[in-house]
């Protein structure tokens, strides 16, 4: 099987971006809400996002700055207030998520434009989107400036809200198919969770027993 290789030090940022978003797939989409110190609500969608650990519960969010080098509203609000709420976007929220991705001015309320009903945060000041299947209220644990134009935000989950119909309370398992979360692919492509399969990792003893 023939392969090609790339020296990332010799690539342009756009070339690295294309290769990374086309190979690290699917990426979960974080629909993030924040409030500015003055109280202005903001929402933005990010796919450079994932959970890093459960003990403590830490999420990572990568945010690029604006072309002029100033922070986007989400990053600025998180750094200024130390609070944010991550919503996992499902297929039903795709249109509203896209509106929240538009580069509006800071004074524009994306939540209002998208017609998203919210509730006040319980452990943070950022609003919670009621239509989202899951919401995680976070406080800023650490910010890592990786370049003048990018910052990685680590948030500690303080409280989770989950659509009740998705949870089996006896097992704490979540119905992944009913969740219908979307994932970001390369370019303008997204994926849904319709095609699933299960594999159970065996113990070493079971592995050697099976393989002889």
Short mmCIF file of C-alpha atoms in Angstrom, two decimals:
data_model
loop_
_atom_site.label_atom_id
_atom_site.label_comp_id
_atom_site.label_asym_id
_atom_site.label_seq_id
_atom_site.Cartn_x
_atom_site.Cartn_y
_atom_site.Cartn_z
CA UNK A 1 0.00 0.00 0.00
CA UNK A 2 1.52 3.30 -1.13
CA UNK A 3 1.61 6.26 1.27
CA UNK A 4 2.65 9.89 1.07
CA UNK A 5 4.28 11.85 3.89
CA UNK A 6 4.29 15.50 4.90
CA UNK A 7 6.84 17.49 6.87
CA UNK A 8 4.58 19.84 8.81
CA UNK A 9 7.37 22.38 9.30
CA UNK A 10 7.45 22.90 5.53
CA UNK A 11 3.68 23.26 5.07
CA UNK A 12 1.63 26.42 5.16
CA UNK A 13 -0.96 26.80 7.94
CA UNK A 14 -3.75 26.27 5.39
CA UNK A 15 -2.15 23.04 4.15
CA UNK A 16 -1.75 21.74 7.71
CA UNK A 17 -5.37 22.67 8.42
CA UNK A 18 -6.68 20.76 5.40
CA UNK A 19 -4.70 17.65 6.27
CA UNK A 20 -5.68 17.67 9.92
CA UNK A 21 -9.42 18.27 9.51
CA UNK A 22 -9.53 15.62 6.79
CA UNK A 23 -7.86 12.93 8.90
CA UNK A 24 -8.89 13.59 12.50
CA UNK A 25 -12.54 12.69 11.94
CA UNK A 26 -15.23 12.84 13.05
CA UNK A 27 -14.69 15.64 15.55
CA UNK A 28 -17.45 16.49 18.05
CA UNK A 29 -18.95 19.93 17.72
CA UNK A 30 -19.06 22.20 20.76
CA UNK A 31 -21.72 24.89 20.65
CA UNK A 32 -20.28 27.22 23.29
CA UNK A 33 -22.13 29.96 25.13
CA UNK A 34 -20.48 32.70 27.17
CA UNK A 35 -21.24 36.09 28.66
CA UNK A 36 -19.03 39.14 28.49
CA UNK A 37 -18.15 40.94 31.74
CA UNK A 38 -20.90 43.44 30.85
CA UNK A 39 -23.45 40.63 30.46
CA UNK A 40 -23.66 40.32 26.64
CA UNK A 41 -24.52 36.74 25.64
CA UNK A 42 -22.52 35.05 22.89
CA UNK A 43 -22.56 31.69 21.12
CA UNK A 44 -20.09 30.04 18.76
CA UNK A 45 -19.43 26.58 17.32
CA UNK A 46 -16.03 24.86 17.46
CA UNK A 47 -14.83 21.46 16.24
CA UNK A 48 -11.30 21.66 17.69
CA UNK A 49 -12.81 20.21 20.83
CA UNK A 50 -12.87 17.07 22.95
CA UNK A 51 -12.93 15.60 26.47
CA UNK A 52 -9.48 14.89 27.92
CA UNK A 53 -10.10 13.21 31.25
CA UNK A 54 -12.92 12.30 33.62
CA UNK A 55 -11.17 12.65 36.99
CA UNK A 56 -11.33 15.59 37.13
CA UNK A 57 -13.68 16.14 34.20
CA UNK A 58 -11.74 18.31 31.74
CA UNK A 59 -12.74 19.54 28.29
CA UNK A 60 -10.37 21.13 25.76
CA UNK A 61 -11.37 23.80 23.29
CA UNK A 62 -9.09 25.23 20.62
CA UNK A 63 -9.98 28.76 19.49
CA UNK A 64 -8.37 30.74 16.72
CA UNK A 65 -8.23 34.51 16.99
CA UNK A 66 -9.60 36.93 14.43
CA UNK A 67 -7.47 37.77 11.36
CA UNK A 68 -6.37 41.03 13.05
CA UNK A 69 -4.99 39.06 16.03
CA UNK A 70 -7.70 39.96 18.53
CA UNK A 71 -9.54 37.18 20.39
CA UNK A 72 -12.88 35.96 19.14
CA UNK A 73 -15.80 36.77 21.42
CA UNK A 74 -15.84 33.23 22.87
CA UNK A 75 -12.16 33.23 23.78
CA UNK A 76 -12.23 36.77 25.14
CA UNK A 77 -15.27 36.07 27.31
CA UNK A 78 -13.82 32.83 28.67
CA UNK A 79 -10.51 34.48 29.50
CA UNK A 80 -12.24 37.50 31.06
CA UNK A 81 -14.88 35.66 33.10
CA UNK A 82 -13.49 32.14 33.54
CA UNK A 83 -16.84 30.59 32.60
CA UNK A 84 -18.47 28.91 29.62
CA UNK A 85 -21.05 26.26 28.71
CA UNK A 86 -20.45 23.58 26.10
CA UNK A 87 -23.48 22.14 24.29
CA UNK A 88 -23.20 19.00 22.20
CA UNK A 89 -24.87 19.75 18.89
CA UNK A 90 -27.30 17.23 17.44
CA UNK A 91 -28.72 17.06 13.92
CA UNK A 92 -31.82 19.03 14.91
CA UNK A 93 -29.58 21.98 15.88
CA UNK A 94 -27.54 22.16 12.66
CA UNK A 95 -29.26 25.26 11.24
CA UNK A 96 -29.07 27.20 14.51
CA UNK A 97 -25.46 26.08 15.05
CA UNK A 98 -24.56 27.48 11.63
CA UNK A 99 -26.06 30.86 12.53
CA UNK A 100 -23.94 30.87 15.69
CA UNK A 101 -20.87 30.28 13.50
CA UNK A 102 -21.34 33.51 11.55
CA UNK A 103 -18.73 36.16 12.43
CA UNK A 104 -21.09 38.76 13.88
CA UNK A 105 -19.96 41.85 15.81
CA UNK A 106 -19.56 41.41 19.59
CA UNK A 107 -22.79 43.25 20.37
CA UNK A 108 -24.87 40.80 18.30
CA UNK A 109 -26.69 38.06 20.24
CA UNK A 110 -26.37 34.93 18.11
CA UNK A 111 -28.76 33.04 20.38
CA UNK A 112 -31.52 35.53 19.66
CA UNK A 113 -30.87 35.52 15.91
CA UNK A 114 -30.94 31.70 15.87
CA UNK A 115 -34.17 31.61 17.85
CA UNK A 116 -32.61 29.51 20.61
CA UNK A 117 -34.42 29.54 23.93
CA UNK A 118 -32.09 29.58 26.92
CA UNK A 119 -32.11 29.25 30.68
CA UNK A 120 -29.80 30.90 33.14
CA UNK A 121 -26.71 28.94 34.08
CA UNK A 122 -26.72 27.33 37.51
CA UNK A 123 -22.99 27.17 38.30
CA UNK A 124 -21.86 29.71 35.68
CA UNK A 125 -23.29 32.90 34.21
CA UNK A 126 -23.29 31.68 30.61
CA UNK A 127 -26.75 30.74 29.30
CA UNK A 128 -27.85 27.15 28.62
CA UNK A 129 -29.48 26.26 25.29
CA UNK A 130 -32.61 24.29 26.15
CA UNK A 131 -32.86 22.50 22.78
CA UNK A 132 -29.40 20.94 23.11
CA UNK A 133 -29.36 17.26 24.09
CA UNK A 134 -26.51 17.89 26.53
CA UNK A 135 -24.92 20.91 28.16
CA UNK A 136 -21.81 21.06 30.33
CA UNK A 137 -21.19 24.08 32.53
CA UNK A 138 -17.45 24.70 32.84
CA UNK A 139 -15.04 26.94 34.68
CA UNK A 140 -11.69 27.87 33.20
CA UNK A 141 -8.95 25.63 34.55
CA UNK A 142 -6.12 26.80 32.32
CA UNK A 143 -5.54 28.70 29.08
CA UNK A 144 -2.62 27.75 26.86
CA UNK A 145 -1.59 30.32 24.25
CA UNK A 146 -0.02 28.18 21.53
CA UNK A 147 0.66 31.09 19.17
CA UNK A 148 -0.21 34.79 18.90
CA UNK A 149 -3.34 33.74 17.01
CA UNK A 150 -4.53 30.66 18.90
CA UNK A 151 -5.38 29.60 22.43
CA UNK A 152 -6.33 26.27 23.94
CA UNK A 153 -8.83 26.48 26.79
CA UNK A 154 -9.11 23.76 29.43
CA UNK A 155 -12.41 23.79 31.27
CA UNK A 156 -13.47 21.78 34.29
CA UNK A 157 -17.04 20.51 34.12
CA UNK A 158 -19.05 21.65 37.11
CA UNK A 159 -22.52 20.49 36.08
CA UNK A 160 -24.07 18.51 33.22
CA UNK A 161 -27.60 18.73 31.86
CA UNK A 162 -28.83 15.80 29.77
CA UNK A 163 -32.13 15.18 27.98
CA UNK A 164 -33.88 12.71 30.26
CA UNK A 165 -35.09 10.42 27.47
CA UNK A 166 -31.48 9.69 26.45
CA UNK A 167 -30.38 8.20 29.78
CA UNK A 168 -30.84 4.74 31.27
CA UNK A 169 -30.68 5.69 34.97
CA UNK A 170 -29.97 2.12 36.07
CA UNK A 171 -26.77 1.83 34.03
CA UNK A 172 -25.89 5.53 33.41
CA UNK A 173 -25.58 4.64 29.73
CA UNK A 174 -26.66 7.19 27.14
CA UNK A 175 -28.59 6.15 24.02
CA UNK A 176 -26.03 7.15 21.39
CA UNK A 177 -28.31 6.64 18.40
CA UNK A 178 -31.15 8.69 19.88
CA UNK A 179 -28.62 11.38 20.84
CA UNK A 180 -28.00 11.94 17.10
CA UNK A 181 -24.87 14.01 17.74
CA UNK A 182 -23.13 15.42 14.70
CA UNK A 183 -19.42 15.27 13.95
CA UNK A 184 -17.31 17.57 11.80
CA UNK A 185 -15.42 16.14 8.83
CA UNK A 186 -13.19 17.87 6.30
CA UNK A 187 -14.32 20.89 4.31
CA UNK A 188 -18.01 21.62 4.81
CA UNK A 189 -18.94 18.04 5.61
CA UNK A 190 -20.57 16.68 8.76
CA UNK A 191 -21.56 13.18 9.89
CA UNK A 192 -24.35 11.68 11.98
CA UNK A 193 -24.32 8.75 14.42
CA UNK A 194 -26.59 6.41 12.45
CA UNK A 195 -24.08 3.66 11.63
CA UNK A 196 -22.70 2.10 14.81
CA UNK A 197 -21.02 -1.14 15.86
CA UNK A 198 -19.78 -2.57 19.14
CA UNK A 199 -16.46 -4.14 20.05
CA UNK A 200 -15.56 -5.24 23.56
CA UNK A 201 -11.83 -5.22 24.40
CA UNK A 202 -10.97 -8.61 25.95
CA UNK A 203 -8.78 -9.19 28.97
CA UNK A 204 -5.28 -10.55 28.24
CA UNK A 205 -6.42 -13.95 29.52
CA UNK A 206 -9.45 -13.99 27.22
CA UNK A 207 -7.33 -12.88 24.27
CA UNK A 208 -4.79 -15.67 24.65
CA UNK A 209 -7.55 -18.22 25.28
CA UNK A 210 -9.28 -17.21 22.04
CA UNK A 211 -6.14 -17.07 19.91
CA UNK A 212 -4.61 -20.22 21.39
#
